[in-house]
Coordinates of C-alpha atoms in Angstrom, one line a residue:
M1 CA 0.0 0.0 0.0
A2 CA 1.3 3.5 -0.9
R3 CA 2.5 5.4 2.1
L4 CA 1.1 9.0 2.1
T5 CA 3.9 10.7 3.9
H6 CA 4.3 13.6 1.5
C7 CA 0.7 14.6 2.2
A8 CA 0.3 18.3 2.7
C9 CA 1.4 21.0 0.3
T10 CA 0.2 24.4 -1.0
S11 CA 0.3 25.2 -4.7
V12 CA 0.3 28.5 -6.6
L13 CA -0.2 29.0 -10.4
V14 CA 0.0 32.3 -12.3
G15 CA -0.7 32.9 -16.0
K16 CA 1.6 34.8 -18.3
A17 CA -0.5 38.0 -18.5
A18 CA -0.7 38.2 -14.7
T19 CA 3.0 38.5 -14.1
L20 CA 5.3 41.5 -14.3
D21 CA 7.5 40.2 -17.1
G22 CA 5.2 37.8 -18.9
S23 CA 6.6 34.7 -17.2
T24 CA 4.4 31.7 -16.4
L25 CA 4.8 30.6 -12.8
I26 CA 4.0 27.4 -10.9
A27 CA 5.0 26.9 -7.3
R28 CA 4.5 24.7 -4.3
T29 CA 5.7 23.8 -0.8
E30 CA 6.5 20.2 -0.1
D31 CA 5.5 19.1 3.3
H32 CA 6.1 15.8 5.1
A33 CA 4.7 13.9 8.1
E34 CA 8.2 14.2 9.7
A35 CA 10.0 17.5 10.6
C36 CA 13.3 16.2 9.1
A37 CA 13.0 14.4 5.8
P38 CA 16.1 15.7 3.9
K39 CA 15.8 16.8 0.3
R40 CA 18.5 17.4 -2.2
F41 CA 18.5 19.5 -5.4
T42 CA 20.1 18.1 -8.5
V43 CA 20.2 17.8 -12.3
V44 CA 19.1 14.5 -13.9
P45 CA 21.1 14.1 -17.2
E46 CA 19.5 13.3 -20.5
R47 CA 19.4 9.6 -21.5
V48 CA 17.9 7.3 -24.0
H49 CA 15.6 4.7 -22.6
K50 CA 15.4 1.4 -24.4
K51 CA 12.2 -0.3 -23.3
E52 CA 13.4 -0.1 -19.7
S53 CA 11.2 -1.3 -16.8
F54 CA 10.6 1.3 -14.1
V55 CA 9.3 -0.1 -10.8
S56 CA 8.4 2.2 -7.9
A57 CA 9.8 1.4 -4.5
N58 CA 6.7 2.8 -3.0
N59 CA 3.8 0.7 -4.3
Q60 CA 5.3 -1.4 -7.1
F61 CA 3.8 0.7 -9.8
S62 CA 5.6 -0.3 -13.0
M63 CA 5.8 0.9 -16.6
E64 CA 8.1 0.8 -19.6
L65 CA 10.2 3.8 -20.3
D66 CA 11.2 4.1 -23.9
G67 CA 12.8 6.8 -26.0
A68 CA 14.8 10.0 -25.4
G69 CA 14.6 11.4 -21.8
L70 CA 15.4 15.1 -21.5
R71 CA 17.7 16.5 -18.9
Y72 CA 15.7 18.1 -16.0
T73 CA 16.2 19.7 -12.5
S74 CA 14.9 17.7 -9.6
T75 CA 14.4 17.8 -5.8
P76 CA 14.4 14.1 -4.7
D77 CA 14.4 12.6 -1.2
V78 CA 17.7 11.8 0.3
D79 CA 16.2 8.5 1.6
Q80 CA 14.7 6.8 -1.4
S81 CA 13.6 3.6 0.2
E82 CA 10.0 4.6 -0.4
G83 CA 10.6 6.1 -3.8
A84 CA 12.4 9.1 -5.3
Y85 CA 9.8 11.8 -4.8
E86 CA 11.5 14.1 -7.3
E87 CA 8.7 16.6 -6.8
A88 CA 9.5 19.4 -9.2
G89 CA 11.7 20.4 -12.1
I90 CA 12.2 22.1 -15.5
N91 CA 13.3 20.0 -18.5
A92 CA 15.4 20.9 -21.5
A93 CA 12.4 21.7 -23.6
G94 CA 11.4 24.5 -21.2
V95 CA 8.5 22.7 -19.5
A96 CA 8.0 22.9 -15.8
M97 CA 6.2 20.3 -13.6
S98 CA 5.4 20.1 -9.9
A99 CA 4.0 16.9 -8.4
T100 CA 2.2 16.7 -6.2
E101 CA -0.3 18.5 -4.0
S102 CA -2.2 15.7 -2.1
T103 CA -5.9 16.0 -2.9
Y104 CA -8.8 14.1 -1.5
A105 CA -12.1 12.9 -3.0
N106 CA -15.2 12.1 -1.1
E107 CA -16.3 8.6 -0.2
R108 CA -19.3 8.6 -2.6
V109 CA -17.2 8.9 -5.7
L110 CA -14.4 6.6 -4.3
A111 CA -17.0 3.9 -3.6
H112 CA -17.6 3.7 -7.3
D113 CA -14.0 4.2 -8.5
P114 CA -11.6 3.4 -5.7
L115 CA -7.9 4.3 -5.8
V116 CA -5.5 1.7 -7.2
E117 CA -3.2 1.7 -4.2
E118 CA -1.1 -1.2 -5.3
G119 CA 0.4 -0.6 -8.7
G120 CA -1.3 2.7 -9.5
L121 CA 0.6 5.9 -10.3
A122 CA 1.7 7.7 -7.2
E123 CA 3.5 10.9 -6.2
D124 CA 6.9 9.2 -5.8
A125 CA 7.0 8.3 -9.5
L126 CA 5.2 11.1 -11.2
V127 CA 8.1 13.5 -12.1
T128 CA 10.4 10.6 -13.0
V129 CA 8.1 9.0 -15.6
V130 CA 6.6 12.2 -17.0
L131 CA 8.9 15.3 -17.0
P132 CA 11.7 13.8 -19.2
F133 CA 9.3 12.9 -21.9
I134 CA 7.1 16.0 -22.5
S135 CA 7.6 19.0 -24.7
S136 CA 4.6 21.2 -23.5
A137 CA 2.4 21.7 -20.5
R138 CA -0.6 20.2 -22.3
A139 CA 1.5 17.2 -23.2
G140 CA 2.3 16.7 -19.5
V141 CA -1.5 16.4 -18.8
E142 CA -1.9 14.0 -21.7
R143 CA 1.0 11.8 -20.6
V144 CA -0.3 11.5 -17.0
A145 CA -3.8 10.8 -18.4
A146 CA -2.5 7.9 -20.5
I147 CA -0.7 6.4 -17.6
V148 CA -3.7 6.7 -15.3
A149 CA -5.9 5.1 -18.0
E150 CA -3.6 2.1 -18.1
H151 CA -2.6 1.8 -14.5
G152 CA -5.0 3.8 -12.4
S153 CA -4.0 6.4 -9.7
A154 CA -2.8 5.3 -6.3
E155 CA -3.6 8.6 -4.6
G156 CA -5.6 11.8 -5.0
N157 CA -3.0 14.1 -6.4
S158 CA -2.9 17.5 -8.1
I159 CA -0.2 18.2 -10.6
L160 CA 1.1 21.6 -12.0
F161 CA 2.5 22.1 -15.5
A162 CA 3.8 25.2 -17.3
D163 CA 5.5 26.1 -20.5
A164 CA 6.1 29.6 -21.9
D165 CA 2.5 30.0 -23.0
E166 CA 0.2 27.8 -20.8
V167 CA -0.3 26.9 -17.2
W168 CA -2.3 23.7 -16.4
Y169 CA -3.6 22.3 -13.1
M170 CA -4.6 18.6 -13.1
E171 CA -6.5 16.9 -10.3
L172 CA -6.5 13.1 -10.1
A173 CA -9.5 12.5 -7.9
T174 CA -10.3 8.8 -8.0
G175 CA -8.7 5.6 -9.4
H176 CA -9.4 6.6 -13.0
H177 CA -11.2 10.0 -13.1
W178 CA -9.6 13.4 -13.3
V179 CA -10.1 16.9 -14.7
A180 CA -7.4 19.5 -15.8
Q181 CA -8.0 23.2 -16.4
R182 CA -5.8 25.7 -18.1
I183 CA -5.3 28.7 -15.8
P184 CA -6.4 31.9 -17.7
D185 CA -3.5 34.0 -18.8
D186 CA -4.6 36.9 -16.7
A187 CA -5.4 34.9 -13.5
Y188 CA -3.8 33.0 -10.6
A189 CA -4.9 30.1 -8.4
V190 CA -4.0 29.0 -4.9
C191 CA -4.7 25.4 -4.0
A192 CA -4.4 23.6 -0.6
N193 CA -5.1 19.8 -0.4
R194 CA -8.7 20.0 -1.7
I195 CA -10.2 19.5 -5.1
S196 CA -10.2 23.1 -6.4
I197 CA -11.5 23.0 -10.0
Q198 CA -15.2 24.1 -10.1
E199 CA -17.5 24.3 -13.2
V200 CA -16.1 22.2 -16.1
D201 CA -16.8 23.4 -19.6
F202 CA -16.7 20.3 -21.7
E203 CA -16.7 22.3 -25.0
S204 CA -13.7 24.4 -24.1
P205 CA -10.1 23.6 -25.1
D206 CA -9.1 25.0 -21.7
F207 CA -10.4 21.8 -20.0
L208 CA -9.3 18.2 -20.3
H209 CA -10.9 15.2 -18.5
S210 CA -11.0 11.5 -18.2
D211 CA -13.0 9.4 -20.7
G212 CA -16.5 8.8 -19.5
I213 CA -16.5 11.1 -16.5
R214 CA -19.9 12.5 -17.3
E215 CA -21.4 9.1 -17.7
F216 CA -19.7 7.9 -14.5
V217 CA -21.3 10.8 -12.5
E218 CA -24.7 10.4 -14.1
D219 CA -24.9 6.6 -13.9
N220 CA -24.0 6.6 -10.2
H221 CA -26.2 9.6 -9.3
L222 CA -23.3 11.7 -7.9
N223 CA -24.1 15.2 -9.0
P224 CA -25.9 17.2 -6.2
R225 CA -26.6 20.1 -8.6
P226 CA -28.0 18.7 -11.9
G227 CA -27.6 21.0 -14.8
T228 CA -24.0 21.9 -13.7
F229 CA -20.8 20.0 -13.5
D230 CA -19.0 21.5 -10.5
F231 CA -16.0 19.1 -10.1
R232 CA -15.3 20.3 -6.5
R233 CA -18.9 19.7 -5.5
I234 CA -19.2 16.3 -7.1
F235 CA -15.8 14.9 -6.3
G236 CA -14.5 17.0 -3.5
T237 CA -14.8 17.1 0.3
Y238 CA -16.5 19.6 2.6
S239 CA -15.2 18.5 6.0
Q240 CA -14.2 20.0 9.3
Q241 CA -10.6 19.3 8.3
D242 CA -11.1 21.4 5.2
T243 CA -12.4 24.2 7.4
H244 CA -9.3 24.4 9.6
Y245 CA -6.6 22.7 7.6
N246 CA -7.2 23.6 3.9
A247 CA -9.5 26.6 3.2
P248 CA -7.7 29.1 5.4
R249 CA -4.5 28.8 3.2
V250 CA -6.4 29.6 0.1
W251 CA -8.1 32.5 1.9
F252 CA -4.7 33.9 2.9
G253 CA -3.3 33.6 -0.6
Q254 CA -6.2 35.3 -2.1
R255 CA -6.1 37.9 0.7
L256 CA -2.5 38.6 -0.2
F257 CA -3.0 38.9 -4.0
T258 CA -6.6 40.3 -4.1
P259 CA -7.0 42.1 -0.7
E260 CA -10.0 44.2 -1.8
V261 CA -12.3 41.2 -1.8
E262 CA -13.9 40.4 1.5
Q263 CA -13.7 36.7 2.3
Q264 CA -13.7 34.4 5.3
P265 CA -11.0 31.9 6.1
E266 CA -13.4 29.0 6.7
D267 CA -15.3 29.5 3.4
L268 CA -15.3 26.2 1.6
D269 CA -16.5 27.7 -1.7
L270 CA -13.7 30.2 -2.3
P271 CA -13.2 30.6 -6.1
F272 CA -10.6 28.5 -7.8
I273 CA -9.6 31.3 -10.3
R274 CA -8.8 34.8 -9.1
R275 CA -7.4 38.0 -10.6
A276 CA -4.8 39.9 -8.6
N277 CA -5.0 43.6 -8.0
R278 CA -1.5 44.0 -9.5
L279 CA 1.0 42.1 -11.7
L280 CA 2.7 39.3 -9.7
D281 CA 6.4 38.2 -9.7
V282 CA 8.5 35.5 -8.3
D283 CA 8.9 37.4 -5.0
D284 CA 5.1 37.6 -4.5
V285 CA 4.7 33.9 -5.0
A286 CA 7.7 33.1 -2.7
Q287 CA 6.2 35.4 -0.1
L288 CA 3.0 33.3 -0.1
L289 CA 5.0 30.0 0.2
A290 CA 6.9 31.5 3.1
S291 CA 3.9 32.8 4.9
H292 CA 2.3 31.7 8.2
F293 CA -0.7 34.0 8.4
D294 CA 1.6 36.9 8.9
G295 CA -0.1 40.0 10.2
T296 CA -3.2 38.2 11.4
P297 CA -4.3 36.8 14.7
F298 CA -3.7 33.3 13.2
D299 CA 0.1 33.6 13.0
P300 CA 1.7 30.9 15.2
L301 CA 4.8 33.2 15.5
G302 CA 2.9 36.4 15.9
S303 CA 1.8 38.5 18.9
D304 CA -1.7 39.3 17.8
G305 CA -4.7 37.2 18.9
D306 CA -4.4 34.6 21.6
E307 CA -3.1 31.1 22.0
R308 CA -6.3 29.6 20.5
S309 CA -6.4 31.8 17.4
R310 CA -2.6 31.3 16.8
T311 CA -3.2 27.5 16.6
R312 CA -6.6 27.6 14.9
Y313 CA -5.4 27.1 11.3
R314 CA -2.7 25.2 9.5
A315 CA -0.2 27.7 8.0
I316 CA 1.5 27.4 4.6
A317 CA 5.1 27.3 5.8
L318 CA 5.6 24.7 8.6
S319 CA 8.4 23.1 10.5
R320 CA 7.8 20.0 8.4
T321 CA 8.1 21.9 5.1
Q322 CA 11.1 20.2 3.3
E323 CA 11.4 22.4 0.3
G324 CA 9.6 25.0 -1.8
H325 CA 10.0 25.9 -5.4
V326 CA 8.9 28.6 -7.9
L327 CA 9.3 27.3 -11.5
Q328 CA 9.6 30.3 -13.9
I329 CA 9.4 30.0 -17.6
R330 CA 10.3 33.4 -19.1
P331 CA 8.8 34.7 -22.3
G332 CA 10.4 35.4 -25.6
L333 CA 13.4 33.2 -25.0
P334 CA 14.5 29.8 -26.4
P335 CA 14.0 26.8 -24.0
E336 CA 17.7 26.8 -23.1
R337 CA 17.4 30.3 -21.6
A338 CA 13.8 30.4 -20.5
G339 CA 13.7 28.2 -17.3
V340 CA 14.7 29.4 -13.8
H341 CA 14.1 26.9 -11.0
W342 CA 13.9 28.9 -7.7
V343 CA 14.5 26.5 -4.9
S344 CA 14.2 26.8 -1.1
L345 CA 15.4 23.9 1.0
A346 CA 14.0 23.2 4.4
T347 CA 11.3 25.5 5.9
T348 CA 10.3 28.3 3.4
A349 CA 9.6 30.7 6.3
F350 CA 13.3 31.1 6.9
S351 CA 15.1 29.9 3.8
P352 CA 15.8 32.0 0.7
F353 CA 14.6 31.0 -2.8
V354 CA 17.7 30.5 -4.8
P355 CA 17.5 31.0 -8.6
F356 CA 19.0 28.2 -10.7
F357 CA 19.2 28.5 -14.5
A358 CA 17.7 25.1 -15.5
N359 CA 20.1 24.7 -18.5
A360 CA 22.9 23.5 -16.3
S361 CA 24.7 20.2 -16.1
A362 CA 25.4 20.2 -12.4
V363 CA 24.4 21.7 -9.0
H364 CA 26.5 23.0 -6.1
P365 CA 27.7 20.0 -3.9
A366 CA 26.2 21.5 -0.8
W367 CA 22.7 21.5 -2.4
E368 CA 23.2 17.9 -3.7
S369 CA 24.3 16.6 -0.3
E370 CA 22.9 13.2 0.7
A371 CA 23.4 13.6 4.4
R372 CA 20.6 12.0 6.4
R373 CA 21.5 13.7 9.7
P374 CA 22.7 17.3 10.5
D375 CA 25.9 18.0 8.5
P376 CA 27.6 21.5 8.1
E377 CA 28.4 20.6 4.4
S378 CA 24.7 20.2 3.6
V379 CA 22.6 23.3 2.7
Y380 CA 19.4 21.4 3.7
W381 CA 20.8 20.9 7.2
L382 CA 22.3 24.4 7.5
L383 CA 18.9 25.8 6.7
R384 CA 17.2 23.4 8.9
T385 CA 19.5 24.5 11.7
L386 CA 18.5 28.1 10.9
D387 CA 14.9 27.1 11.1
V388 CA 15.2 25.6 14.5
L389 CA 17.1 28.6 15.9
A390 CA 14.8 31.2 14.3
E391 CA 11.6 29.4 15.4
S392 CA 12.8 28.8 19.0
R393 CA 14.0 32.3 19.6
Y394 CA 11.9 34.2 17.0
P395 CA 11.9 37.7 18.6
L396 CA 15.6 37.6 19.1
V397 CA 16.7 36.6 15.6
A398 CA 13.7 37.6 13.4
R399 CA 15.2 40.8 12.3
R400 CA 18.5 39.2 11.4
V401 CA 16.7 36.5 9.3
E402 CA 14.5 39.1 7.7
D403 CA 17.6 41.2 6.7
Y404 CA 19.3 38.0 5.3
L405 CA 16.2 37.1 3.2
K406 CA 15.9 40.6 1.9
A407 CA 19.5 40.7 0.9
S408 CA 19.2 37.3 -0.7
R409 CA 16.3 38.4 -2.8
Q410 CA 18.2 41.5 -4.0
K411 CA 21.3 39.4 -4.9
A412 CA 19.1 36.8 -6.6
H413 CA 17.5 39.3 -9.0
A414 CA 20.9 41.0 -9.7
F415 CA 22.4 37.6 -10.4
V416 CA 19.7 36.6 -12.9
A417 CA 20.0 40.0 -14.7
A418 CA 23.8 39.9 -14.8
T419 CA 23.9 36.3 -16.0
D420 CA 21.4 37.0 -18.8
R421 CA 23.6 39.8 -20.0
A422 CA 26.8 37.8 -19.7
C423 CA 25.5 34.7 -21.4
A424 CA 23.5 36.5 -24.2
P425 CA 26.1 35.7 -27.0
L426 CA 26.4 32.0 -26.0
K427 CA 24.7 29.0 -27.4
G428 CA 24.8 25.2 -27.1
E429 CA 27.4 23.6 -24.8
A430 CA 29.1 26.9 -24.2
L431 CA 25.9 28.3 -22.8
T432 CA 25.3 25.3 -20.6
E433 CA 28.8 25.5 -19.2
A434 CA 28.5 29.2 -18.5
L435 CA 25.2 28.8 -16.7
T436 CA 26.5 25.9 -14.7
G437 CA 29.4 28.0 -13.5
A438 CA 27.3 31.0 -12.8
N439 CA 24.8 29.0 -10.7
R440 CA 27.7 27.5 -8.8
A441 CA 29.3 30.9 -8.0
F442 CA 26.0 32.4 -6.8
M443 CA 25.3 29.4 -4.6
D444 CA 28.8 29.8 -3.1
E445 CA 27.9 33.3 -2.2
L446 CA 24.6 32.4 -0.6
L447 CA 26.2 29.6 1.2
A448 CA 28.7 32.0 2.8
D449 CA 25.9 34.4 3.7
T450 CA 24.0 31.5 5.4
R451 CA 27.0 30.4 7.4
T452 CA 27.6 34.0 8.6
L453 CA 24.0 34.4 9.6
L454 CA 24.1 31.1 11.6
Q455 CA 27.3 32.2 13.4
D456 CA 25.7 35.6 14.3
A457 CA 22.5 33.9 15.5
I458 CA 24.3 31.4 17.7
M459 CA 26.4 34.2 19.3
A460 CA 23.3 36.3 19.9
E461 CA 21.5 33.5 21.5
A462 CA 24.5 32.6 23.7
E463 CA 24.5 36.2 25.0
D464 CA 20.8 36.0 25.7
S465 CA 21.0 32.8 27.7
P466 CA 18.8 32.5 30.9
L467 CA 21.8 30.6 32.5
S468 CA 23.5 33.9 33.4
F469 CA 23.8 36.1 36.5
D470 CA 24.8 39.7 36.7
M471 CA 27.2 40.8 39.5
D472 CA 29.5 43.5 38.1
E473 CA 31.1 44.4 34.8
N474 CA 34.1 42.3 35.5
L475 CA 32.3 39.0 36.2

């Protein structure tokens, strides 16, 4: 049986006309049942598959991989005993994929089409068997659909795809039924462990769906609102857990991007598609992924509200967040220049989002570390240490961390702009080599900044120890 340990994530999708520079953006946090489940960031090289058998360590899902597999970025688990869980990446064709946000269908629909827990497609395998083989976002939906038609789905999962033109959100609800919707170019969506897609337009090219889904719903009397086809209402859940665990995250995201609209955090019918009151960029999306109801009575680290309100809702950034990513496909550029994988290892509340040009052959060793326990040579563990220090003594170190993150953002944007200028004349292997070196140099700089911050935080906390006693200035 598939083990649902990677079970609680928050997703953001933004169309190209809704961003500052015309980029498409897909983004997500990856959360885990355990606080420390180390991740690494790497590049998977291109390879030609010759009718090779892929078998998942998680639930024995198996399929044949054949043909050319593109190079792609990836954030796999360090411990792969239950599967790779590569989670997110950008391939050499300039296609981004994030998989998955765990999503839950109701018992009525599952009674008629249960999940295929043994041998069905699950989160651990999705990026591995899909991303190397697709050349567009729509093709990503179609490849997942073909696999589910043959093998079934082991879990309720939502999957994000983007290329330079389109952003797609796909929800696998039951063993064989799903719907995918193209995010309108001028819109965004925030999703949080619930089925999000609402009214399905079966005549529109902006929707894709499983074969026979309308007949399945009609034959089994599953539609509570005949005359409509509201996917969330038919397949989704409306539970107490949704009220406290899921809906408030969507509310906060829409509050951040569309603050003029009055909504309630426990509203289970918040709209899937929203328009922001401004053009969005990578920093806006990263801010949401790093948030914990900041500035509200519901912030676990805040001083507003009371103990009950500060623990009422599940925040986006948690101690058990293992990584976050913003996958940016920039407009007007060839695939080898378009993709930037912004990666944040460990808890997104305290870790910077680091830009990585996807057309690279290798990653900095500290980001690729396979250490399973705290290790000063591992970026995951350095940032996890920062998380622990910052969370335990938040008032003391919050300003230092805030300054570090602000400086990291400024350096990141300067790095992207400078690298674009420096690499503009280059093509082919020369471009890949230059981007690989530039990525490495910038990661070195941020690694030094992170170590300095940790040193400063430790020294500040040592000075503030309760195990002290004042006598006079000499003692």
